[in-house]
Coordinates of C-alpha atoms (C1' of nucleotides) in Angstrom, one line a residue:
Chain A
M1 CA -10.0 40.3 9.7
T2 CA -9.6 41.1 13.1
A3 CA -8.2 38.5 16.0
I4 CA -12.0 38.6 17.3
Q5 CA -13.7 36.0 15.3
T6 CA -17.3 36.3 14.1
A7 CA -19.4 33.3 15.0
R8 CA -19.8 32.3 11.5
Q9 CA -15.8 31.9 12.1
R10 CA -15.5 29.9 14.9
A11 CA -18.5 27.9 13.6
R12 CA -16.7 27.2 10.2
A13 CA -13.4 26.2 12.1
E14 CA -15.5 24.0 14.2
L15 CA -17.1 22.3 11.7
T16 CA -14.1 22.0 9.6
S17 CA -12.3 19.9 12.3
E18 CA -15.3 17.8 13.0
I19 CA -15.6 16.6 9.4
K20 CA -12.0 16.1 9.7
A21 CA -12.3 14.1 13.0
E22 CA -15.3 11.9 11.4
A23 CA -13.3 11.5 7.9
R24 CA -9.9 10.1 9.8
R25 CA -12.2 8.2 11.9
Q26 CA -13.7 6.4 8.9
V27 CA -9.8 5.9 7.8
A28 CA -8.8 4.5 10.7
E29 CA -11.4 2.1 11.0
A30 CA -12.2 1.2 7.4
G31 CA -8.9 2.6 5.5
A32 CA -8.8 5.6 3.0
Q33 CA -10.4 3.6 -0.4
R34 CA -13.5 3.6 1.8
L35 CA -13.3 7.1 3.1
S36 CA -16.8 8.6 1.6
L37 CA -18.1 12.2 1.5
R38 CA -21.9 10.8 1.8
A39 CA -21.1 8.6 4.9
V40 CA -19.2 11.8 6.2
A41 CA -22.0 14.1 5.9
R42 CA -24.4 11.4 7.2
E43 CA -22.6 10.8 10.2
L44 CA -22.2 14.8 11.0
G45 CA -26.2 14.9 10.2
M46 CA -26.1 16.9 7.1
A47 CA -26.4 17.2 3.3
S48 CA -23.4 15.7 1.5
S49 CA -23.6 18.6 -0.6
A50 CA -22.7 21.2 2.4
L51 CA -19.2 19.3 3.0
Y52 CA -18.6 21.3 -0.5
R53 CA -18.2 24.2 1.4
Y54 CA -15.2 23.2 3.5
F55 CA -13.4 20.9 1.2
P56 CA -13.3 21.4 -2.7
S57 CA -13.5 17.8 -3.2
R58 CA -12.7 14.0 -1.6
D59 CA -9.0 14.7 -3.0
D60 CA -8.6 17.4 -1.0
L61 CA -10.0 16.2 2.2
L62 CA -7.1 13.1 1.8
T63 CA -4.7 15.3 1.3
V64 CA -5.4 17.2 4.6
L65 CA -6.2 13.5 6.4
I66 CA -2.3 12.7 5.2
I67 CA -0.9 16.0 6.2
D68 CA -2.4 15.3 9.4
A69 CA -1.1 11.8 9.6
Y70 CA 2.3 12.7 8.8
D71 CA 2.3 15.3 11.5
A72 CA 0.9 12.6 14.1
L73 CA 3.2 10.5 13.2
G74 CA 6.2 13.2 12.7
E75 CA 5.1 14.8 16.5
S76 CA 4.9 11.0 17.9
A77 CA 8.4 10.6 16.8
E78 CA 9.8 14.2 18.1
R79 CA 8.0 13.8 21.8
A80 CA 9.4 10.4 22.2
T81 CA 13.0 11.7 21.4
A82 CA 12.9 14.5 23.3
A83 CA 11.6 12.7 26.1
A84 CA 14.7 10.1 25.7
A85 CA 16.9 13.5 25.6
G86 CA 15.2 14.2 28.4
A87 CA 16.0 11.7 30.5
G88 CA 19.5 11.5 29.8
A89 CA 19.7 9.2 27.1
D90 CA 22.8 9.6 24.6
A91 CA 22.1 9.9 20.8
R92 CA 21.7 5.9 20.4
G93 CA 19.2 6.0 22.7
Q94 CA 17.3 8.7 21.3
W95 CA 17.6 6.8 18.4
R96 CA 15.8 3.7 19.8
A97 CA 13.6 5.9 21.0
C98 CA 12.6 7.5 17.7
C99 CA 12.1 4.5 16.0
T100 CA 10.3 3.0 18.8
A101 CA 7.7 5.9 18.5
V102 CA 7.8 5.3 15.0
R103 CA 6.6 1.5 15.3
A104 CA 4.3 2.1 18.2
W105 CA 2.1 4.9 16.6
A106 CA 2.0 3.0 13.3
L107 CA 0.7 -0.3 15.0
A108 CA -1.7 2.3 16.7
H109 CA -3.0 3.7 13.8
P110 CA -2.5 1.0 11.0
H111 CA -4.7 2.7 8.2
E112 CA -3.2 6.2 9.1
Y113 CA 0.4 4.6 8.4
A114 CA -1.1 2.7 5.4
L115 CA -2.5 6.1 4.1
I116 CA 0.9 7.4 4.0
Y117 CA 3.5 4.7 3.8
G118 CA 1.2 2.5 1.4
T119 CA 0.1 2.0 -2.0
P120 CA -0.3 5.7 -3.0
V121 CA -4.3 6.1 -4.0
P122 CA -4.4 5.8 -8.0
G123 CA -4.5 9.2 -9.8
Y124 CA -3.8 10.9 -6.3
Q125 CA -0.7 13.5 -6.5
A126 CA 0.9 14.3 -3.3
P127 CA 0.8 18.2 -3.2
Q128 CA 3.7 20.5 -2.0
E129 CA 2.1 21.0 1.3
T130 CA 2.9 17.1 2.4
I131 CA 6.5 17.6 1.8
G132 CA 7.2 19.3 5.2
P133 CA 5.2 17.1 7.5
A134 CA 6.9 13.7 5.3
G135 CA 9.9 14.9 6.5
R136 CA 9.8 15.3 10.5
V137 CA 10.7 11.7 11.6
A138 CA 13.8 11.9 8.8
A139 CA 14.6 15.2 10.6
V140 CA 14.6 14.1 13.9
L141 CA 17.2 10.8 13.0
G142 CA 18.8 13.2 10.8
G143 CA 19.1 15.7 13.7
L144 CA 20.4 13.1 16.1
L145 CA 23.2 12.2 13.8
A146 CA 24.6 15.8 13.3
G147 CA 24.7 16.1 16.6
A148 CA 26.4 13.3 17.4
F149 CA 29.2 13.9 14.9
A150 CA 29.2 17.4 16.0
A151 CA 30.1 16.2 19.8
R152 CA 32.3 13.8 18.4
G153 CA 34.4 16.1 16.6
A154 CA 34.6 18.0 19.5
G155 CA 36.7 15.8 21.0
P156 CA 36.3 13.9 24.3
A157 CA 35.4 17.0 26.0
G158 CA 32.2 17.9 24.5
S159 CA 31.4 14.3 23.9
T160 CA 28.6 13.8 26.4
I161 CA 26.7 11.5 23.9
A162 CA 29.3 9.2 22.9
R163 CA 28.2 5.9 23.4
P164 CA 29.9 4.3 26.6
G165 CA 31.9 1.3 24.7
G166 CA 32.1 3.5 21.6
A167 CA 35.4 4.6 20.9
A168 CA 35.6 8.6 19.8
H169 CA 38.4 9.8 17.3
P170 CA 39.3 13.0 19.3
Q171 CA 42.1 14.1 16.5
A172 CA 39.8 14.4 14.0
Q173 CA 37.4 17.5 13.2
A174 CA 33.7 18.1 12.8
S175 CA 33.1 18.1 9.0
Q176 CA 30.7 20.2 7.2
A177 CA 28.1 19.0 4.9
Q178 CA 30.7 18.9 1.9
D179 CA 33.3 16.7 3.5
D180 CA 31.4 14.0 2.4
G181 CA 34.2 12.3 0.9
D182 CA 35.1 8.6 1.9
G183 CA 33.8 9.0 5.3
S184 CA 36.6 8.6 7.0
G185 CA 36.5 10.8 9.8
P186 CA 35.8 11.2 13.6
W187 CA 33.0 8.2 13.1
P188 CA 33.4 5.2 15.2
H189 CA 32.1 2.4 13.2
D190 CA 32.2 -0.3 15.1
G191 CA 35.3 -2.0 13.1
L192 CA 32.3 -1.8 9.7
P193 CA 34.6 0.3 7.0
L194 CA 32.7 2.7 5.3
A195 CA 34.5 1.0 2.7
A196 CA 32.8 1.8 -0.6
P197 CA 33.1 5.6 -1.6
L198 CA 29.8 6.9 -3.1
P199 CA 28.9 6.8 -6.8
P200 CA 28.8 10.6 -7.6
V201 CA 25.0 10.6 -7.9
L202 CA 24.5 9.3 -4.8
R203 CA 27.2 11.6 -3.3
E204 CA 25.4 14.6 -4.3
Q205 CA 21.9 13.2 -3.2
A206 CA 23.8 12.6 0.2
A207 CA 24.8 16.4 0.2
T208 CA 21.7 17.4 -0.1
V209 CA 20.5 15.4 2.2
A210 CA 23.0 16.4 5.1
A211 CA 22.4 20.3 4.1
A212 CA 18.5 19.8 4.7
I213 CA 18.5 17.6 8.3
A214 CA 22.2 16.4 9.0
P215 CA 24.6 19.1 8.6
G216 CA 28.5 18.5 9.2
V217 CA 27.4 14.4 8.7
P218 CA 29.2 12.8 5.5
G219 CA 28.1 11.1 3.0
P220 CA 28.8 7.8 3.6
V221 CA 26.6 8.3 7.0
I222 CA 23.8 9.7 5.3
A223 CA 23.5 6.5 3.0
R224 CA 23.8 4.6 5.7
A225 CA 21.3 6.4 7.6
L226 CA 19.0 6.5 4.4
I227 CA 19.5 2.3 4.2
A228 CA 18.2 2.2 8.0
F229 CA 15.7 4.7 7.6
T230 CA 14.3 2.8 4.6
Q231 CA 14.7 -0.5 6.7
L232 CA 12.5 0.7 9.6
F233 CA 9.7 1.5 7.5
G234 CA 9.9 -1.9 5.4
M235 CA 10.0 -3.5 8.7
I236 CA 6.9 -1.9 10.1
S237 CA 5.2 -2.2 6.6
F238 CA 6.1 -5.9 6.6
E239 CA 4.7 -6.5 9.6
L240 CA 1.7 -4.1 9.6
F241 CA 0.8 -5.9 6.5
G242 CA 1.4 -9.3 7.1
Q243 CA 4.5 -10.3 5.3
L244 CA 6.1 -10.9 8.4
V245 CA 3.6 -14.2 9.3
G246 CA 5.7 -17.2 9.5
S247 CA 9.3 -15.4 10.2
A248 CA 9.6 -12.4 12.6
D249 CA 5.9 -12.5 14.5
P250 CA 4.8 -11.3 16.3
A251 CA 7.6 -8.9 15.6
D252 CA 8.7 -7.4 18.9
A253 CA 12.4 -9.1 19.3
F254 CA 13.0 -8.6 15.5
F255 CA 12.1 -5.0 15.6
S256 CA 14.2 -4.3 18.7
Y257 CA 17.1 -6.3 17.5
S258 CA 17.1 -4.6 14.0
V259 CA 16.8 -0.9 15.9
D260 CA 19.8 -1.8 17.9
Q261 CA 21.6 -3.9 14.6
M262 CA 21.1 0.0 12.5
A263 CA 22.0 2.1 15.2
D264 CA 25.7 0.1 15.0
F265 CA 25.5 0.4 11.1
V266 CA 24.9 4.5 11.2
G267 CA 27.7 4.2 13.7
L268 CA 25.7 5.6 16.7
Chain B
M1 CA -11.0 -37.4 -17.1
T2 CA -8.3 -38.8 -19.5
A3 CA -5.3 -37.0 -20.5
I4 CA -7.3 -35.7 -23.7
Q5 CA -9.6 -32.9 -23.2
T6 CA -12.7 -32.7 -24.6
A7 CA -13.4 -29.4 -26.9
R8 CA -15.4 -27.9 -23.6
Q9 CA -11.7 -28.6 -21.5
R10 CA -9.9 -27.0 -23.9
A11 CA -12.1 -23.9 -24.1
R12 CA -12.6 -23.5 -20.3
A13 CA -8.8 -23.4 -19.9
E14 CA -8.3 -20.9 -22.9
L15 CA -11.0 -18.6 -21.3
T16 CA -10.1 -18.9 -18.0
S17 CA -6.4 -17.7 -18.7
E18 CA -7.6 -15.1 -21.3
I19 CA -9.7 -13.6 -18.2
K20 CA -6.7 -13.9 -16.0
A21 CA -4.8 -12.2 -18.4
E22 CA -7.2 -9.7 -19.1
A23 CA -7.8 -8.8 -15.3
R24 CA -3.9 -8.9 -14.9
R25 CA -3.5 -6.4 -17.8
Q26 CA -6.1 -4.4 -15.9
V27 CA -4.6 -4.2 -12.6
A28 CA -1.2 -3.3 -14.1
E29 CA -2.8 0.0 -15.9
A30 CA -5.1 1.0 -13.1
G31 CA -3.8 -1.0 -10.0
A32 CA -6.1 -3.6 -7.8
Q33 CA -8.5 -1.2 -6.5
R34 CA -9.4 -0.5 -10.3
L35 CA -9.9 -4.1 -11.2
S36 CA -13.7 -4.8 -11.8
L37 CA -15.0 -8.0 -13.1
R38 CA -17.8 -5.9 -15.2
A39 CA -14.7 -4.4 -17.2
V40 CA -12.7 -7.5 -17.8
A41 CA -16.5 -9.1 -18.7
R42 CA -17.1 -6.2 -21.6
E43 CA -13.5 -6.3 -22.7
L44 CA -13.4 -9.9 -23.5
G45 CA -17.3 -9.4 -24.6
M46 CA -19.0 -11.5 -22.6
A47 CA -21.8 -11.3 -20.1
S48 CA -20.3 -10.2 -16.9
S49 CA -22.6 -13.0 -15.3
A50 CA -20.4 -15.5 -17.5
L51 CA -17.1 -14.9 -15.3
Y52 CA -18.7 -16.5 -12.3
R53 CA -18.6 -19.8 -14.2
Y54 CA -15.1 -19.4 -13.7
F55 CA -14.1 -17.6 -10.7
P56 CA -16.3 -17.8 -7.8
S57 CA -16.5 -14.1 -7.0
R58 CA -13.9 -11.5 -7.3
D59 CA -11.5 -12.0 -4.8
D60 CA -11.2 -15.1 -6.1
L61 CA -9.8 -13.5 -9.0
L62 CA -8.3 -11.2 -7.1
T63 CA -6.1 -14.3 -5.1
V64 CA -4.8 -15.8 -8.4
L65 CA -3.5 -12.3 -9.5
I66 CA -1.5 -12.2 -6.5
I67 CA -0.5 -15.9 -6.5
D68 CA 0.6 -15.1 -10.4
A69 CA 2.4 -11.8 -9.5
Y70 CA 4.4 -14.1 -6.4
D71 CA 5.3 -16.2 -8.7
A72 CA 6.4 -13.8 -11.8
L73 CA 8.8 -11.9 -9.3
G74 CA 9.6 -15.5 -7.9
E75 CA 10.6 -16.7 -11.1
S76 CA 12.2 -13.6 -12.2
A77 CA 14.5 -13.6 -8.9
E78 CA 15.4 -17.3 -9.5
R79 CA 16.1 -16.7 -13.1
A80 CA 18.7 -13.9 -12.5
T81 CA 20.2 -16.0 -9.7
A82 CA 20.6 -19.0 -11.9
A83 CA 22.0 -16.7 -14.7
A84 CA 24.6 -15.2 -12.4
A85 CA 25.7 -18.4 -11.0
G86 CA 25.7 -20.0 -14.2
A87 CA 28.0 -17.1 -15.3
G88 CA 30.4 -17.7 -12.4
A89 CA 29.5 -15.2 -10.2
D90 CA 30.0 -16.0 -6.5
A91 CA 27.4 -15.6 -3.6
R92 CA 27.6 -12.2 -3.2
G93 CA 27.1 -11.5 -7.2
Q94 CA 24.4 -13.8 -6.9
W95 CA 23.0 -12.1 -4.0
R96 CA 23.6 -9.0 -6.3
A97 CA 21.4 -10.6 -9.4
C98 CA 18.7 -11.6 -7.2
C99 CA 17.7 -8.2 -5.3
T100 CA 18.2 -6.3 -8.8
A101 CA 16.2 -8.7 -10.6
V102 CA 13.6 -7.9 -7.4
R103 CA 13.7 -4.2 -8.5
A104 CA 13.6 -4.6 -12.2
W105 CA 10.4 -6.9 -11.8
A106 CA 8.9 -4.1 -9.4
L107 CA 9.9 -1.3 -11.4
A108 CA 8.6 -2.7 -14.4
H109 CA 5.2 -4.1 -12.8
P110 CA 4.4 -1.1 -10.0
H111 CA 1.1 -2.0 -9.9
E112 CA 1.1 -5.9 -9.2
Y113 CA 4.1 -5.2 -7.0
A114 CA 1.7 -2.9 -5.0
L115 CA -0.6 -5.5 -4.8
I116 CA 1.5 -8.0 -3.0
Y117 CA 3.8 -5.4 -1.0
G118 CA 1.6 -2.5 -0.8
T119 CA -1.4 -2.0 1.3
P120 CA -3.8 -4.6 1.9
V121 CA -7.3 -5.2 0.3
P122 CA -9.2 -4.5 3.2
G123 CA -11.2 -7.4 4.2
Y124 CA -9.2 -9.5 2.3
Q125 CA -7.4 -12.3 3.8
A126 CA -4.6 -13.9 2.0
P127 CA -5.3 -17.6 1.7
Q128 CA -3.4 -20.3 2.3
E129 CA -2.0 -21.1 -1.5
T130 CA -0.2 -18.0 -1.3
I131 CA 2.1 -18.5 1.0
G132 CA 4.4 -20.4 -1.5
P133 CA 4.8 -18.6 -4.0
A134 CA 5.1 -15.6 -1.4
G135 CA 8.5 -16.9 0.0
R136 CA 10.3 -17.9 -3.3
V137 CA 12.5 -14.4 -2.8
A138 CA 13.0 -15.3 0.4
A139 CA 13.9 -18.9 -0.2
V140 CA 16.1 -17.8 -3.0
L141 CA 18.0 -15.5 -0.2
G142 CA 18.3 -18.0 2.3
G143 CA 19.7 -20.5 -0.2
L144 CA 22.4 -18.5 -1.0
L145 CA 23.4 -17.9 2.4
A146 CA 23.1 -22.0 3.3
G147 CA 25.3 -22.2 0.2
A148 CA 28.0 -19.8 0.9
F149 CA 27.6 -20.9 4.7
A150 CA 28.1 -24.3 3.9
A151 CA 31.0 -23.9 1.5
R152 CA 33.0 -21.8 3.7
G153 CA 32.6 -24.2 6.4
A154 CA 33.5 -26.9 4.7
G155 CA 37.4 -24.9 4.5
P156 CA 39.2 -23.4 1.5
A157 CA 38.8 -26.7 -0.4
G158 CA 35.3 -26.2 -1.0
S159 CA 35.0 -22.3 -1.2
T160 CA 34.1 -22.4 -4.6
I161 CA 31.4 -19.1 -4.0
A162 CA 33.9 -17.7 -1.5
R163 CA 34.0 -14.0 -1.8
P164 CA 37.3 -12.6 -3.2
G165 CA 38.3 -10.5 -0.6
G166 CA 36.8 -12.1 2.2
A167 CA 38.6 -14.2 4.7
A168 CA 37.4 -17.4 5.4
H169 CA 37.9 -19.1 8.5
P170 CA 38.7 -22.7 7.8
Q171 CA 39.0 -23.8 11.7
A172 CA 35.3 -23.6 12.1
Q173 CA 33.1 -26.5 11.1
A174 CA 29.2 -25.9 9.2
S175 CA 27.1 -25.3 11.8
Q176 CA 23.6 -26.4 12.2
A177 CA 20.9 -25.1 12.1
Q178 CA 20.4 -25.2 16.0
D179 CA 23.5 -23.5 16.2
D180 CA 22.2 -20.7 16.2
G181 CA 24.2 -19.3 19.2
D182 CA 26.0 -15.8 19.3
G183 CA 27.1 -16.6 15.8
S184 CA 30.9 -17.0 16.3
G185 CA 31.4 -19.6 13.8
P186 CA 33.3 -19.4 9.9
W187 CA 30.9 -16.5 8.9
P188 CA 33.4 -13.4 7.8
H189 CA 31.2 -10.4 9.2
D190 CA 34.0 -8.1 7.4
G191 CA 34.8 -6.8 11.1
L192 CA 31.2 -6.1 12.4
P193 CA 30.7 -7.8 15.2
L194 CA 27.8 -9.9 16.0
A195 CA 27.3 -9.1 19.1
A196 CA 24.3 -9.1 20.2
P197 CA 22.6 -12.5 20.9
L198 CA 19.5 -12.8 20.0
P199 CA 16.3 -12.8 22.3
P200 CA 15.0 -16.2 22.9
V201 CA 11.6 -15.4 20.4
L202 CA 13.8 -14.4 17.9
R203 CA 16.2 -17.1 18.3
E204 CA 13.5 -19.4 18.0
Q205 CA 12.3 -17.7 14.9
A206 CA 15.4 -17.4 13.1
A207 CA 15.9 -21.2 13.7
T208 CA 12.5 -21.4 12.3
V209 CA 13.3 -19.5 8.8
A210 CA 17.0 -21.7 8.9
A211 CA 15.1 -25.0 8.7
A212 CA 13.1 -23.7 6.1
I213 CA 15.3 -21.9 3.7
A214 CA 18.6 -21.9 5.2
P215 CA 19.8 -25.0 6.9
G216 CA 23.0 -24.4 8.5
V217 CA 23.0 -20.9 8.8
P218 CA 23.2 -19.3 12.5
G219 CA 20.6 -17.6 13.9
P220 CA 22.1 -13.9 14.2
V221 CA 23.2 -14.2 10.4
I222 CA 19.6 -15.6 9.9
A223 CA 18.4 -11.8 11.6
R224 CA 20.5 -9.5 9.6
A225 CA 19.3 -11.7 6.4
L226 CA 15.9 -10.7 7.7
I227 CA 17.1 -7.3 8.4
A228 CA 18.3 -7.0 4.2
F229 CA 15.5 -8.5 3.4
T230 CA 13.1 -6.3 5.0
Q231 CA 15.7 -2.5 3.7
L232 CA 15.2 -4.3 0.7
F233 CA 11.6 -4.3 0.2
G234 CA 11.4 -1.1 2.1
M235 CA 13.4 0.8 -0.2
I236 CA 11.7 -0.5 -3.5
S237 CA 8.4 0.3 -2.2
F238 CA 9.9 3.8 -1.1
E239 CA 11.0 4.3 -4.5
L240 CA 8.0 3.1 -6.2
F241 CA 5.3 5.1 -3.8
G242 CA 7.6 8.1 -4.2
Q243 CA 8.7 8.4 -0.4
L244 CA 12.4 9.1 -2.4
V245 CA 11.8 12.4 -4.2
G246 CA 14.0 14.9 -2.6
S247 CA 16.7 12.2 -1.0
A248 CA 18.0 9.3 -3.1
D249 CA 15.7 9.9 -6.4
P250 CA 16.6 8.7 -9.1
A251 CA 17.2 5.6 -7.0
D252 CA 19.4 3.7 -8.7
A253 CA 23.0 4.8 -7.5
F254 CA 21.2 4.4 -3.5
F255 CA 20.2 0.6 -4.7
S256 CA 23.0 -0.3 -5.9
Y257 CA 25.2 1.4 -2.6
S258 CA 22.6 -0.6 -0.5
V259 CA 22.8 -3.8 -2.1
D260 CA 26.5 -3.7 -1.7
Q261 CA 26.2 -2.7 2.1
M262 CA 24.0 -5.1 2.8
A263 CA 25.7 -8.0 1.5
D264 CA 28.7 -6.8 3.5
F265 CA 25.8 -6.8 6.3
V266 CA 24.9 -10.4 6.4
G267 CA 28.7 -11.6 5.3
L268 CA 28.5 -12.2 1.8
Chain C
dT1 C1' -24.0 -45.9 -34.6
dG2 C1' -28.2 -43.9 -32.4
dT3 C1' -30.9 -42.0 -28.8
dA4 C1' -31.8 -40.4 -24.3
dC5 C1' -30.5 -37.5 -20.7
dA6 C1' -27.0 -35.1 -17.9
dT7 C1' -23.6 -31.6 -17.8
dC8 C1' -22.4 -27.2 -18.1
dA9 C1' -21.3 -22.3 -20.8
dG10 C1' -23.4 -18.4 -21.6
dT11 C1' -26.8 -14.9 -21.7
dG12 C1' -29.8 -10.7 -20.2
dA13 C1' -32.6 -8.4 -17.0
dA14 C1' -32.7 -7.4 -12.5
dC15 C1' -31.6 -6.3 -7.7
dG16 C1' -29.5 -3.5 -4.5
dC17 C1' -26.0 -0.7 -3.5
dG18 C1' -23.1 3.3 -3.0
dC19 C1' -20.6 7.1 -4.8
dG20 C1' -18.9 12.3 -6.1
dT21 C1' -20.5 16.2 -7.8
dT22 C1' -23.8 19.9 -9.4
dC23 C1' -27.3 23.3 -8.8
dA24 C1' -31.1 26.6 -7.8
dC25 C1' -32.5 27.7 -3.9
dT26 C1' -33.7 29.7 1.5
dG27 C1' -32.9 31.8 5.2
dA28 C1' -29.1 33.5 8.4
dT29 C1' -25.1 35.9 9.6
dG30 C1' -22.3 40.3 8.7
dT31 C1' -21.1 44.5 6.8
dA32 C1' -20.7 49.7 4.8
dC33 C1' -23.4 53.5 4.8
Chain D
dT1 C1' -29.3 52.9 15.7
dG2 C1' -31.2 51.5 11.5
dT3 C1' -31.2 49.6 7.1
dA4 C1' -30.5 47.6 2.4
dC5 C1' -27.2 45.1 0.5
dA6 C1' -23.8 41.2 0.2
dT7 C1' -21.9 37.3 1.7
dC8 C1' -22.3 32.7 3.0
dA9 C1' -24.0 28.1 5.2
dG10 C1' -26.6 24.6 4.5
dT11 C1' -30.7 21.6 1.5
dG12 C1' -32.5 18.2 -0.8
dA13 C1' -33.2 16.7 -5.8
dA14 C1' -30.8 15.0 -9.2
dC15 C1' -27.5 13.7 -12.6
dG16 C1' -24.8 10.1 -14.3
dC17 C1' -21.9 6.3 -13.2
dG18 C1' -20.2 2.2 -12.1
dC19 C1' -20.4 -2.1 -9.2
dG20 C1' -20.9 -7.2 -7.8
dT21 C1' -23.7 -10.7 -7.4
dT22 C1' -28.2 -13.7 -8.8
dC23 C1' -31.3 -16.1 -10.9
dA24 C1' -34.0 -18.4 -14.8
dC25 C1' -33.3 -19.6 -19.3
dT26 C1' -31.3 -21.2 -23.5
dG27 C1' -28.7 -24.0 -26.4
dA28 C1' -24.4 -26.4 -27.2
dT29 C1' -21.4 -30.0 -25.8
dG30 C1' -20.4 -34.6 -23.7
dT31 C1' -21.9 -39.9 -21.9
dA32 C1' -24.3 -44.0 -20.6
dC33 C1' -26.9 -47.6 -22.6

DNA sequence: TGTACATCAGTGAACGCGCGTTCACTGATGTAC
DNA sequence: TGTACATCAGTGAACGCGCGTTCACTGATGTAC
């Protein structure tokens, strides 16, 4: 158990990743349900039974691929967001960058996208380990909201990421996560009233989400962010799965427009 | 070819629908990819080869099930909307009824929902016949918008479906489908500016959609309706596919809130 | 009304395929003394 | 440093399964004269 790996350990690590790579290749090419241990083994020039030294079953291999896909998507979103921030983009610009990266990744890896956001494999139960990676995109967007909210709450002096046309409300204070009441606060909603107060159940769910990934953001904004989040993935799924044929296909313009509208919607 | 069916014709019609029913049962229970011609034949007590007298291939049987699923969902949405209208609901109430019916159907028939809105079966190409049934829900919502828009454009006298709190703009006229410019018109947007004019591609796509299912509704409203539409199905898919676990699950409150927000968003 | 023929439903065997997983085994690598 | 033993990777055959589809066939139903 030293830092120096034995030859065996190195070989094992290498083969493990070769198996994953080949499996990923098959999923990318033909979809998750066509993933076959025998085909992977064949391609790697080994007996199919040998794979069982590395993965206890097909489902376990699938789980690893799912985690990898979530991670790849999450990393792509994080990178794009950070790059936008580095280039001086405000919160809205970063939101755009994140959403655009998610779509770009999905278009580039449609079967891997389907693996994580499409129909779940029947009988397959996502294990605990997938939860973290699955939340990375949400964490990025939640972080953006939290950052923007904190900056605005701090007043004009701290409003480096305030939207050019957006009217900050300097009189308000930054709220905490439990301040998820009616959403009246420092948030410029582009004139859109956050009218409907959250029903109790949603209020608590929003508080949980806020505590996890968007501290300080009030409940109604979280609720809207959830709406924007489901819209984002709904739109991408529709595009990939052919549901936009006959309406917004090709979807570039619609996507771009939607992202803008949803950024308005959440108050960025 | 008379109206009177021969015994053969009656038997054929009956068996055809029995096959479909059994196939539907299997899909409902285990998902589309588990649908097996042999299992269907087994359950019906006949040789598997006999099915080929009724359906030329497994894919054709699947296509029929897909069409049936679209039709069942569409009919459910249409019924609920009509019932709401019959009960005196305004356009917004009908919109709610339609969305709620879609979700209810999806929750009651998760595998059939996945069959039509989940990951497409690899290699399967949806044939022309699916297009009509696939558009029924969209047609309902488009019709609601068109009706509401026409009523408001006609002024207060015709505003039988005007929203109680909604401010109609009596000075404006009902626009035609090609009046899809900046969205300034008789539409009360709850203070939300339809600021961003549509880019050319989206503008044309919106005009096509409007011409098909929502005549007279301006482009920006169509674009927002498309956003609401993708949000609706994105949210339902997330709920069914387990993506809301840890945030808005159970999703009843979130769903209801979202429908309200999106009704505001499209100006109902 | 009766007969000859065509149409069609349904059968059962077979083709050819691929899959996940298990198991007893060989031989190489690593480890403890 | 060398030896005895334990660990582990990989093999190849086999189990048991299910699938979609084809084909030659039998026998019943329908039709034309």
